[in-house]
Coordinates of C-alpha atoms and ligand atoms in Angstrom, one line a residue:
M11 CA 0.1 0.0 0.0
Q12 CA 2.5 2.6 1.0
L13 CA 4.5 1.9 -2.1
K14 CA 1.5 2.5 -4.2
F15 CA 0.7 5.9 -2.2
C16 CA 4.5 6.6 -2.9
S17 CA 4.2 6.1 -6.6
L18 CA 1.2 8.0 -6.9
L19 CA 2.4 11.1 -5.3
V20 CA 5.4 10.8 -7.7
V21 CA 3.0 11.0 -10.8
A22 CA 0.9 13.7 -8.9
F23 CA 3.8 16.1 -8.3
G24 CA 6.6 14.9 -10.6
V25 CA 9.1 14.6 -7.7
I26 CA 9.9 12.4 -5.1
S27 CA 8.0 13.1 -1.9
S28 CA 10.1 13.0 1.2
H29 CA 7.4 10.5 2.4
C30 CA 8.8 8.1 -0.2
A31 CA 11.6 6.4 1.5
W32 CA 13.1 4.3 -1.3
P33 CA 15.5 4.8 -3.0
D34 CA 17.0 7.1 -0.4
A35 CA 18.7 8.9 -3.4
P36 CA 21.1 10.6 -4.1
L37 CA 23.7 7.9 -3.7
V38 CA 27.3 9.2 -2.9
A39 CA 30.6 7.7 -2.5
S40 CA 32.2 7.9 0.7
G41 CA 35.8 6.4 0.8
R42 CA 35.2 2.9 -0.6
W43 CA 31.5 2.7 0.3
I44 CA 28.6 3.7 -1.5
H45 CA 25.8 5.4 0.8
N46 CA 22.5 6.3 0.4
S47 CA 20.8 9.9 1.5
K48 CA 20.5 8.2 5.1
G49 CA 24.1 7.3 5.2
A50 CA 23.5 3.4 5.0
N51 CA 25.9 1.4 2.8
V52 CA 24.3 0.5 -0.6
T53 CA 25.7 -2.5 -2.6
Y54 CA 24.4 -3.4 -5.8
A55 CA 23.6 -7.0 -6.6
G56 CA 22.0 -7.1 -10.0
V57 CA 22.0 -8.1 -13.8
N58 CA 22.6 -6.7 -17.0
W59 CA 19.6 -6.1 -19.0
P60 CA 21.1 -5.6 -22.8
G61 CA 19.3 -3.1 -25.0
A62 CA 22.3 -1.9 -27.2
A63 CA 22.0 -4.3 -30.0
D64 CA 20.7 -3.5 -33.5
V65 CA 17.1 -2.9 -32.4
M66 CA 18.1 -0.6 -29.6
I67 CA 15.4 -1.8 -27.6
P68 CA 15.9 -3.8 -24.3
E69 CA 15.7 -7.7 -24.9
G70 CA 13.1 -10.2 -24.2
L71 CA 9.8 -8.1 -24.8
Q72 CA 8.5 -10.5 -27.5
Y73 CA 8.5 -13.4 -25.0
A74 CA 7.7 -11.7 -21.7
S75 CA 6.2 -8.4 -20.2
I76 CA 8.5 -5.9 -18.6
E77 CA 6.4 -6.4 -15.4
K78 CA 7.1 -10.3 -15.3
I79 CA 10.6 -9.9 -16.0
V80 CA 11.3 -7.2 -13.2
S81 CA 9.4 -9.3 -10.9
E82 CA 11.6 -12.2 -11.6
I83 CA 14.7 -10.0 -11.1
K84 CA 13.2 -9.2 -7.7
S85 CA 12.6 -12.9 -7.0
L86 CA 16.4 -13.3 -7.3
G87 CA 16.5 -10.9 -4.5
M88 CA 18.4 -8.3 -6.7
N89 CA 18.2 -4.6 -6.2
A90 CA 19.8 -3.3 -9.5
I91 CA 19.9 -3.7 -13.2
R92 CA 22.6 -2.3 -15.5
L93 CA 20.6 -1.3 -18.4
T94 CA 22.5 -0.9 -21.5
F95 CA 22.0 1.5 -24.6
A96 CA 23.5 2.8 -27.8
I97 CA 24.2 6.3 -28.5
E98 CA 23.0 5.8 -32.0
M99 CA 19.4 5.7 -30.3
I100 CA 20.2 9.5 -29.4
D101 CA 21.5 10.2 -32.8
D102 CA 18.3 9.1 -34.2
I103 CA 16.5 11.6 -31.9
K104 CA 18.7 14.3 -32.6
D105 CA 19.8 14.1 -36.3
N106 CA 17.4 11.8 -37.8
G107 CA 13.7 13.2 -37.2
G108 CA 13.2 12.0 -33.7
D109 CA 12.9 8.7 -31.8
V110 CA 11.9 5.8 -33.6
R111 CA 8.7 4.1 -33.2
L112 CA 9.0 0.4 -32.1
S113 CA 7.6 -1.1 -35.4
A114 CA 10.2 0.9 -37.4
A115 CA 13.0 -0.4 -35.1
F116 CA 11.9 -3.9 -35.5
N117 CA 11.4 -3.5 -39.4
K118 CA 14.9 -1.9 -39.8
A119 CA 16.8 -4.5 -37.6
L120 CA 14.9 -7.7 -38.5
G121 CA 13.5 -7.0 -41.8
T122 CA 9.8 -6.4 -43.1
T123 CA 9.0 -10.1 -43.0
N124 CA 10.0 -10.8 -39.3
G125 CA 10.1 -7.3 -37.9
P126 CA 6.2 -7.2 -37.7
V127 CA 6.1 -10.7 -36.2
V128 CA 8.4 -9.8 -33.5
Y129 CA 6.7 -6.4 -33.0
N130 CA 3.5 -7.9 -32.5
K131 CA 4.5 -10.1 -29.9
V132 CA 6.0 -7.3 -28.0
L133 CA 2.7 -5.3 -28.0
Q134 CA 0.7 -8.5 -27.0
N135 CA 3.2 -9.1 -24.0
N136 CA 3.3 -5.5 -23.2
P137 CA -0.2 -4.0 -24.1
Q138 CA 0.7 -0.5 -22.5
F139 CA 2.7 -0.1 -25.6
S140 CA 1.3 1.2 -28.9
A141 CA 1.7 2.1 -32.3
S142 CA 3.3 5.5 -31.2
T143 CA 5.5 4.2 -28.5
T144 CA 9.1 4.8 -29.4
R145 CA 12.3 3.3 -28.2
V146 CA 13.3 5.6 -25.3
Q147 CA 9.8 5.2 -23.9
V148 CA 10.5 1.4 -23.6
Y149 CA 13.5 2.7 -21.2
D150 CA 11.2 5.1 -19.4
A151 CA 8.7 2.0 -18.8
I152 CA 11.4 -0.2 -17.5
A153 CA 12.5 2.4 -15.1
A154 CA 9.0 2.7 -13.7
E155 CA 8.4 -0.8 -13.3
C156 CA 11.8 -1.1 -11.5
F157 CA 10.7 2.0 -9.3
K158 CA 7.4 0.2 -8.5
Q159 CA 9.4 -2.9 -7.4
Q160 CA 12.2 -1.0 -5.7
I161 CA 15.2 -1.8 -8.2
Y162 CA 17.8 0.8 -8.8
V163 CA 18.5 1.6 -12.4
H164 CA 22.1 1.8 -13.4
L165 CA 22.3 3.0 -17.3
D166 CA 25.3 2.0 -19.0
N167 CA 26.6 3.4 -22.5
H168 CA 27.4 0.0 -24.2
M169 CA 28.0 1.2 -27.8
S170 CA 27.9 4.0 -30.1
K171 CA 26.4 1.9 -33.3
G172 CA 23.7 -0.5 -32.1
E173 CA 25.1 -3.8 -32.4
W174 CA 26.5 -6.8 -30.7
C175 CA 29.5 -5.6 -28.2
C176 CA 32.7 -6.0 -28.3
S177 CA 35.6 -6.6 -30.4
T178 CA 38.6 -4.3 -31.3
T179 CA 37.7 -4.3 -34.9
D180 CA 34.0 -3.3 -34.5
G181 CA 34.6 0.4 -35.0
N182 CA 33.2 1.3 -31.3
A183 CA 36.5 0.5 -29.6
W184 CA 38.0 3.8 -28.9
F185 CA 37.4 7.5 -29.0
G186 CA 37.3 8.6 -32.5
D187 CA 37.0 4.9 -33.9
T188 CA 34.7 4.7 -36.9
Y189 CA 31.5 4.8 -35.2
F190 CA 32.8 6.3 -32.1
D191 CA 32.3 10.0 -32.4
V192 CA 33.0 11.8 -29.3
A193 CA 30.8 14.8 -29.6
K194 CA 27.8 12.2 -30.3
W195 CA 29.0 10.2 -27.2
K196 CA 28.7 13.1 -24.8
R197 CA 25.6 14.3 -26.2
G198 CA 23.9 11.0 -26.0
L199 CA 25.2 10.5 -22.2
E200 CA 23.9 14.1 -21.4
F201 CA 20.5 13.2 -23.1
M202 CA 20.1 9.9 -21.0
V203 CA 20.9 11.3 -17.6
T204 CA 18.5 14.4 -18.2
R205 CA 15.6 11.8 -19.2
G206 CA 16.8 9.4 -16.4
A207 CA 16.3 12.5 -13.8
T208 CA 12.5 12.2 -14.0
W209 CA 12.7 8.2 -13.2
G210 CA 13.3 8.6 -9.6
N211 CA 15.5 5.3 -9.5
L212 CA 18.3 6.2 -11.7
V213 CA 21.1 6.2 -9.4
S214 CA 24.5 5.8 -11.8
I215 CA 25.6 5.6 -15.1
G216 CA 28.6 3.9 -16.8
M217 CA 30.2 6.2 -19.1
R218 CA 31.1 3.6 -21.5
N219 CA 31.5 0.0 -21.8
E220 CA 34.9 -2.0 -22.4
L221 CA 37.1 0.5 -24.0
R222 CA 39.5 -1.3 -26.2
A223 CA 42.4 -0.9 -28.6
P224 CA 40.8 0.1 -31.8
E225 CA 42.7 -2.3 -34.2
D226 CA 40.8 -1.6 -37.3
N227 CA 42.7 1.7 -37.4
A228 CA 46.3 1.4 -36.9
T229 CA 47.0 5.2 -36.6
L230 CA 44.5 5.7 -34.2
N231 CA 45.5 2.8 -32.3
S232 CA 49.2 3.9 -32.0
N233 CA 48.5 7.4 -31.5
S234 CA 45.7 7.6 -29.1
Y235 CA 45.1 4.3 -27.4
N236 CA 46.5 5.4 -24.1
W237 CA 45.7 6.7 -20.5
P238 CA 46.0 10.3 -21.4
T239 CA 43.4 10.1 -24.1
W240 CA 41.1 8.2 -21.6
Y241 CA 41.6 10.9 -19.0
T242 CA 41.0 13.6 -21.5
N243 CA 37.7 12.2 -22.6
M244 CA 36.2 10.5 -19.7
V245 CA 36.8 13.5 -17.2
A246 CA 35.0 15.9 -19.9
A247 CA 32.0 13.4 -20.3
A248 CA 31.8 12.8 -16.5
K249 CA 31.9 16.8 -16.1
I250 CA 28.9 17.2 -18.7
I251 CA 27.0 14.2 -17.0
N252 CA 27.4 15.8 -13.4
A253 CA 26.1 19.2 -14.9
A254 CA 23.0 17.6 -16.5
N255 CA 22.3 15.3 -13.6
P256 CA 24.2 16.2 -10.3
D257 CA 22.4 13.5 -8.4
I258 CA 23.9 10.2 -10.1
L259 CA 26.9 8.3 -9.6
I260 CA 29.4 8.2 -12.5
F261 CA 31.3 5.0 -13.2
F262 CA 34.7 5.1 -14.7
S263 CA 35.7 2.0 -16.8
G264 CA 39.1 1.2 -17.6
L265 CA 41.0 0.0 -20.7
N266 CA 41.6 -3.3 -22.3
F267 CA 37.9 -4.3 -22.1
D268 CA 37.5 -2.7 -18.7
T269 CA 40.1 -4.9 -17.1
T270 CA 42.3 -2.5 -15.7
L271 CA 42.3 0.9 -13.9
S272 CA 45.5 0.8 -12.1
P273 CA 46.9 4.2 -12.8
V274 CA 43.5 5.7 -11.6
V275 CA 43.7 3.7 -8.3
A276 CA 47.6 4.5 -8.0
G277 CA 46.5 8.4 -8.7
T278 CA 49.6 8.6 -11.2
G279 CA 51.3 6.6 -13.8
S280 CA 51.1 5.6 -17.4
G281 CA 50.9 9.4 -18.2
I282 CA 48.1 10.7 -16.0
T283 CA 47.5 12.2 -12.8
F284 CA 44.3 11.4 -11.2
K285 CA 43.4 13.3 -8.2
K286 CA 40.2 13.7 -6.2
S287 CA 40.8 17.4 -5.9
D288 CA 40.5 17.9 -9.8
F289 CA 36.8 17.1 -9.2
T290 CA 33.9 19.2 -7.7
F291 CA 31.9 16.0 -7.6
S292 CA 34.6 13.2 -6.3
N293 CA 31.8 11.8 -4.1
K294 CA 30.2 10.9 -7.3
I295 CA 33.0 8.7 -8.6
V296 CA 32.8 5.0 -8.7
L297 CA 35.1 2.6 -10.5
E298 CA 34.1 -0.5 -12.6
L299 CA 35.8 -3.4 -13.8
H300 CA 34.8 -6.6 -15.7
N301 CA 36.1 -10.1 -15.2
Y302 CA 35.7 -13.2 -17.5
Q303 CA 38.8 -15.1 -16.4
N304 CA 36.5 -18.1 -17.2
S305 CA 39.4 -20.9 -17.5
A306 CA 41.1 -19.8 -14.1
T307 CA 42.4 -22.8 -12.1
S308 CA 43.1 -20.8 -9.1
C309 CA 41.0 -18.5 -6.8
S310 CA 44.0 -16.7 -5.3
S311 CA 45.6 -15.8 -8.8
M312 CA 42.1 -14.4 -9.8
Q313 CA 42.0 -12.4 -6.5
S314 CA 45.5 -11.1 -7.1
S315 CA 44.7 -10.1 -10.5
L316 CA 41.5 -8.2 -9.5
Q317 CA 43.6 -6.6 -6.8
S318 CA 46.4 -5.2 -9.2
S319 CA 43.8 -4.2 -11.8
G320 CA 41.9 -1.9 -9.4
F321 CA 40.2 -3.7 -6.3
S322 CA 43.0 -2.2 -4.4
T323 CA 41.1 0.9 -4.5
L324 CA 39.0 -0.7 -1.6
T325 CA 42.1 -0.7 0.7
A326 CA 43.2 2.3 3.1
A327 CA 46.5 2.2 1.5
A328 CA 45.2 3.3 -2.0
A329 CA 46.1 6.8 -3.3
N330 CA 42.6 6.8 -4.6
Q331 CA 40.1 5.1 -2.5
Y332 CA 36.8 4.9 -4.4
P333 CA 33.8 2.2 -4.6
M334 CA 34.5 -0.5 -7.0
L335 CA 31.8 -2.8 -8.8
L336 CA 32.1 -5.7 -10.9
T337 CA 29.6 -4.7 -13.7
E338 CA 30.4 -7.6 -15.9
W339 CA 31.2 -11.2 -15.0
G340 CA 29.3 -14.3 -16.1
H341 CA 29.5 -17.8 -17.6
D342 CA 27.7 -20.5 -19.5
W343 CA 24.4 -21.3 -18.0
S344 CA 23.8 -24.7 -20.1
N345 CA 26.3 -26.7 -18.1
S346 CA 27.9 -26.7 -14.6
D347 CA 30.2 -23.8 -15.0
Y348 CA 28.6 -22.3 -12.0
L349 CA 30.4 -24.7 -10.0
G350 CA 33.7 -24.2 -11.4
V351 CA 36.8 -22.2 -9.9
Y352 CA 35.9 -19.0 -11.6
A353 CA 32.2 -18.8 -10.6
S354 CA 33.0 -20.2 -7.3
C355 CA 35.7 -17.7 -6.6
L356 CA 33.6 -14.7 -7.5
H357 CA 30.6 -16.2 -5.4
S358 CA 32.5 -16.0 -2.3
Y359 CA 35.2 -13.1 -3.1
L360 CA 32.9 -10.5 -4.1
P361 CA 30.6 -10.5 -1.0
A362 CA 33.5 -11.0 1.2
Q363 CA 35.2 -7.7 -0.3
H364 CA 31.6 -6.1 0.0
V365 CA 32.0 -5.4 -3.7
G366 CA 28.6 -4.8 -5.9
W367 CA 28.3 -6.6 -9.1
T368 CA 25.9 -7.1 -12.1
I369 CA 25.9 -10.6 -13.9
W370 CA 26.0 -10.9 -17.7
V371 CA 23.2 -11.6 -18.7
L372 CA 19.5 -11.2 -18.4
A373 CA 18.5 -12.9 -21.7
G374 CA 17.7 -16.2 -23.1
S375 CA 17.9 -14.9 -26.6
Y376 CA 18.5 -11.7 -28.4
Y377 CA 16.0 -10.3 -31.2
I378 CA 19.4 -10.5 -33.3
R379 CA 22.8 -10.9 -32.5
S380 CA 25.6 -10.5 -35.1
G381 CA 23.2 -11.2 -37.8
T382 CA 21.4 -14.1 -36.4
Q383 CA 17.7 -13.5 -35.4
D384 CA 16.3 -15.0 -32.1
Y385 CA 19.9 -15.8 -31.2
E386 CA 20.1 -18.3 -28.4
E387 CA 22.1 -16.9 -25.5
T388 CA 23.5 -19.9 -23.3
W389 CA 25.2 -17.3 -21.0
G390 CA 21.5 -16.0 -20.3
L391 CA 19.8 -16.7 -17.1
Y392 CA 16.6 -17.4 -18.9
N393 CA 15.9 -20.3 -21.3
H394 CA 15.4 -19.4 -25.0
N395 CA 11.9 -18.1 -24.6
W396 CA 12.3 -16.2 -21.2
T397 CA 9.7 -18.5 -19.8
A398 CA 12.0 -20.2 -17.1
W399 CA 15.3 -19.9 -15.7
R400 CA 17.6 -21.8 -17.7
N401 CA 19.3 -23.7 -14.9
A402 CA 17.3 -23.9 -11.5
A403 CA 20.4 -25.3 -9.6
A404 CA 22.5 -22.4 -10.8
I405 CA 20.1 -19.8 -10.0
D406 CA 19.6 -21.3 -6.4
N407 CA 23.3 -20.9 -6.2
L408 CA 23.0 -17.2 -7.6
K409 CA 20.5 -16.3 -5.0
L410 CA 22.9 -17.3 -2.3
M411 CA 25.5 -14.9 -3.6
V412 CA 22.8 -12.3 -3.9
Q413 CA 22.0 -12.9 -0.3
A414 CA 25.6 -12.7 0.8
T415 CA 26.2 -9.5 -1.2
L416 CA 23.4 -7.8 0.6
A417 CA 23.7 -9.0 3.9
Ligands
NAG5 C1 29.4 -0.3 5.8 O1 29.8 -1.6 5.9 C2 31.0 -1.9 6.3 C3 31.2 -3.4 6.4 O2 30.3 -4.0 6.9 C4 31.1 -1.4 8.0 O3 32.3 -1.5 8.6 C5 30.5 0.1 8.1 O4 30.4 0.6 9.2 C6 29.3 0.3 7.3 N1 29.0 1.6 7.1 C7 27.8 2.2 7.4 C8 27.6 3.7 7.3 O5 26.9 1.5 7.8
NAG6 C1 41.5 6.5 -38.1 O1 41.1 7.3 -37.0 C2 41.5 8.7 -37.5 C3 40.9 9.6 -36.1 O2 39.4 9.3 -35.8 C4 40.5 9.2 -38.7 O3 40.8 10.4 -38.8 C5 41.1 8.3 -39.8 O4 40.4 8.7 -40.8 C6 40.9 7.0 -39.4 N1 41.5 6.1 -40.5 C7 40.8 5.2 -41.3 C8 41.5 4.4 -42.3 O5 39.7 4.9 -40.9
NAG7 C1 9.8 -22.3 -24.1 O1 10.9 -23.1 -24.0 C2 10.9 -24.4 -23.3 C3 12.3 -25.1 -23.4 O2 13.2 -24.3 -23.6 C4 9.9 -25.2 -24.0 O3 9.7 -26.4 -23.0 C5 8.3 -24.3 -23.9 O4 7.4 -25.0 -24.3 C6 8.5 -23.1 -24.5 N1 7.3 -22.3 -24.2 C7 7.0 -21.4 -25.3 C8 5.7 -20.6 -25.1 O5 7.4 -21.5 -26.4

């Protein structure tokens, strides 16, 4: 009841009433911890909901309603989603005549034979949508349902061009790469955090997923794939985000597919100096890494590699102490990988370190991936048609990790 009352107030006044406790935003970084507005620790335990591929609509809606999917995330005990988007969606809004309607988006990505079939299934499952609904409105709807069910939304700019991520030759790898127009990237970030300011539960954004060497362009790669270029662009984008939406946390990702942030933690080295005093909003800065050491045979070596890549930011000895999240890790769910060294290690290590995380990936299949429609995702928590979890035993195990993380 209280929740409904709270949502009604939001609708009526367009602001979060002080009577509405959750989400106790804005969140702030305090040393290595994230605190809510009451000063309590907040740790994320969540899942990646992909929306940055060709259609540029969050996945799964041809198989299930937003309400059902969010309820199922909630049933895992999770408190956050990492919702990915492509800059191309905002380019369309700004440069190409406005936000694209769902039917046109499906037709363009899947063709005029399959596009309408999938589009109609999306409408059947999500009758709140209609012929006039646009892509960004789907983001609004997901955020609204998450608000209702008290799930934080973390936005992530995953790609510039909407397609499967990531390779070093996909043209989205680095600032200035074929599709990675820096000005459009900044504009897209600004647009989404401004839009998200009305949601009530947008608590943070990741500026760019998995920066990597632009190997399709040898000149760009040798001249600019380095930390000074990273610093210039990431700091400039962070300032734009903070000016547009001063409430949200801003996640800095690192190089080499976001597997290293060591000069940022050290505060110096590799040609950069990263000082808290360079920011008027240093209490909004959070670090994020990814880890896919799936063939690891030793948990202690995984731990050392995480420490040296950036987790040492959590220690009192770090020059720069910041909160750290593992915003991507994951494994195949069609077998017993959840019991292997890699998954077991993260299951125990992340909660022990009080490190938040979002697992890859909330999916059973994608609208389209790398040219294949209805692409089966065995790394997805769902079965192909998003009707049940792919691996019940692995889900029980994941729930324990969520509980340990939020304990
Ligand atoms: C945050 O959690 C840590 C570890 O449990 C604890 O030491 C610290 O006091 C907590 N901070 C707050 C503000 O509750
Ligand atoms: C490589 O990138 C630079 C900088 O963005 C660009 O000017 C140049 O045209 C690119 N070269 C090729 C071959 O794409
Ligand atoms: C969904 O997939 C499962 C197995 O993956 C199958 O048993 C079930 O019949 C499918 N349901 C629908 C509605 O297609």
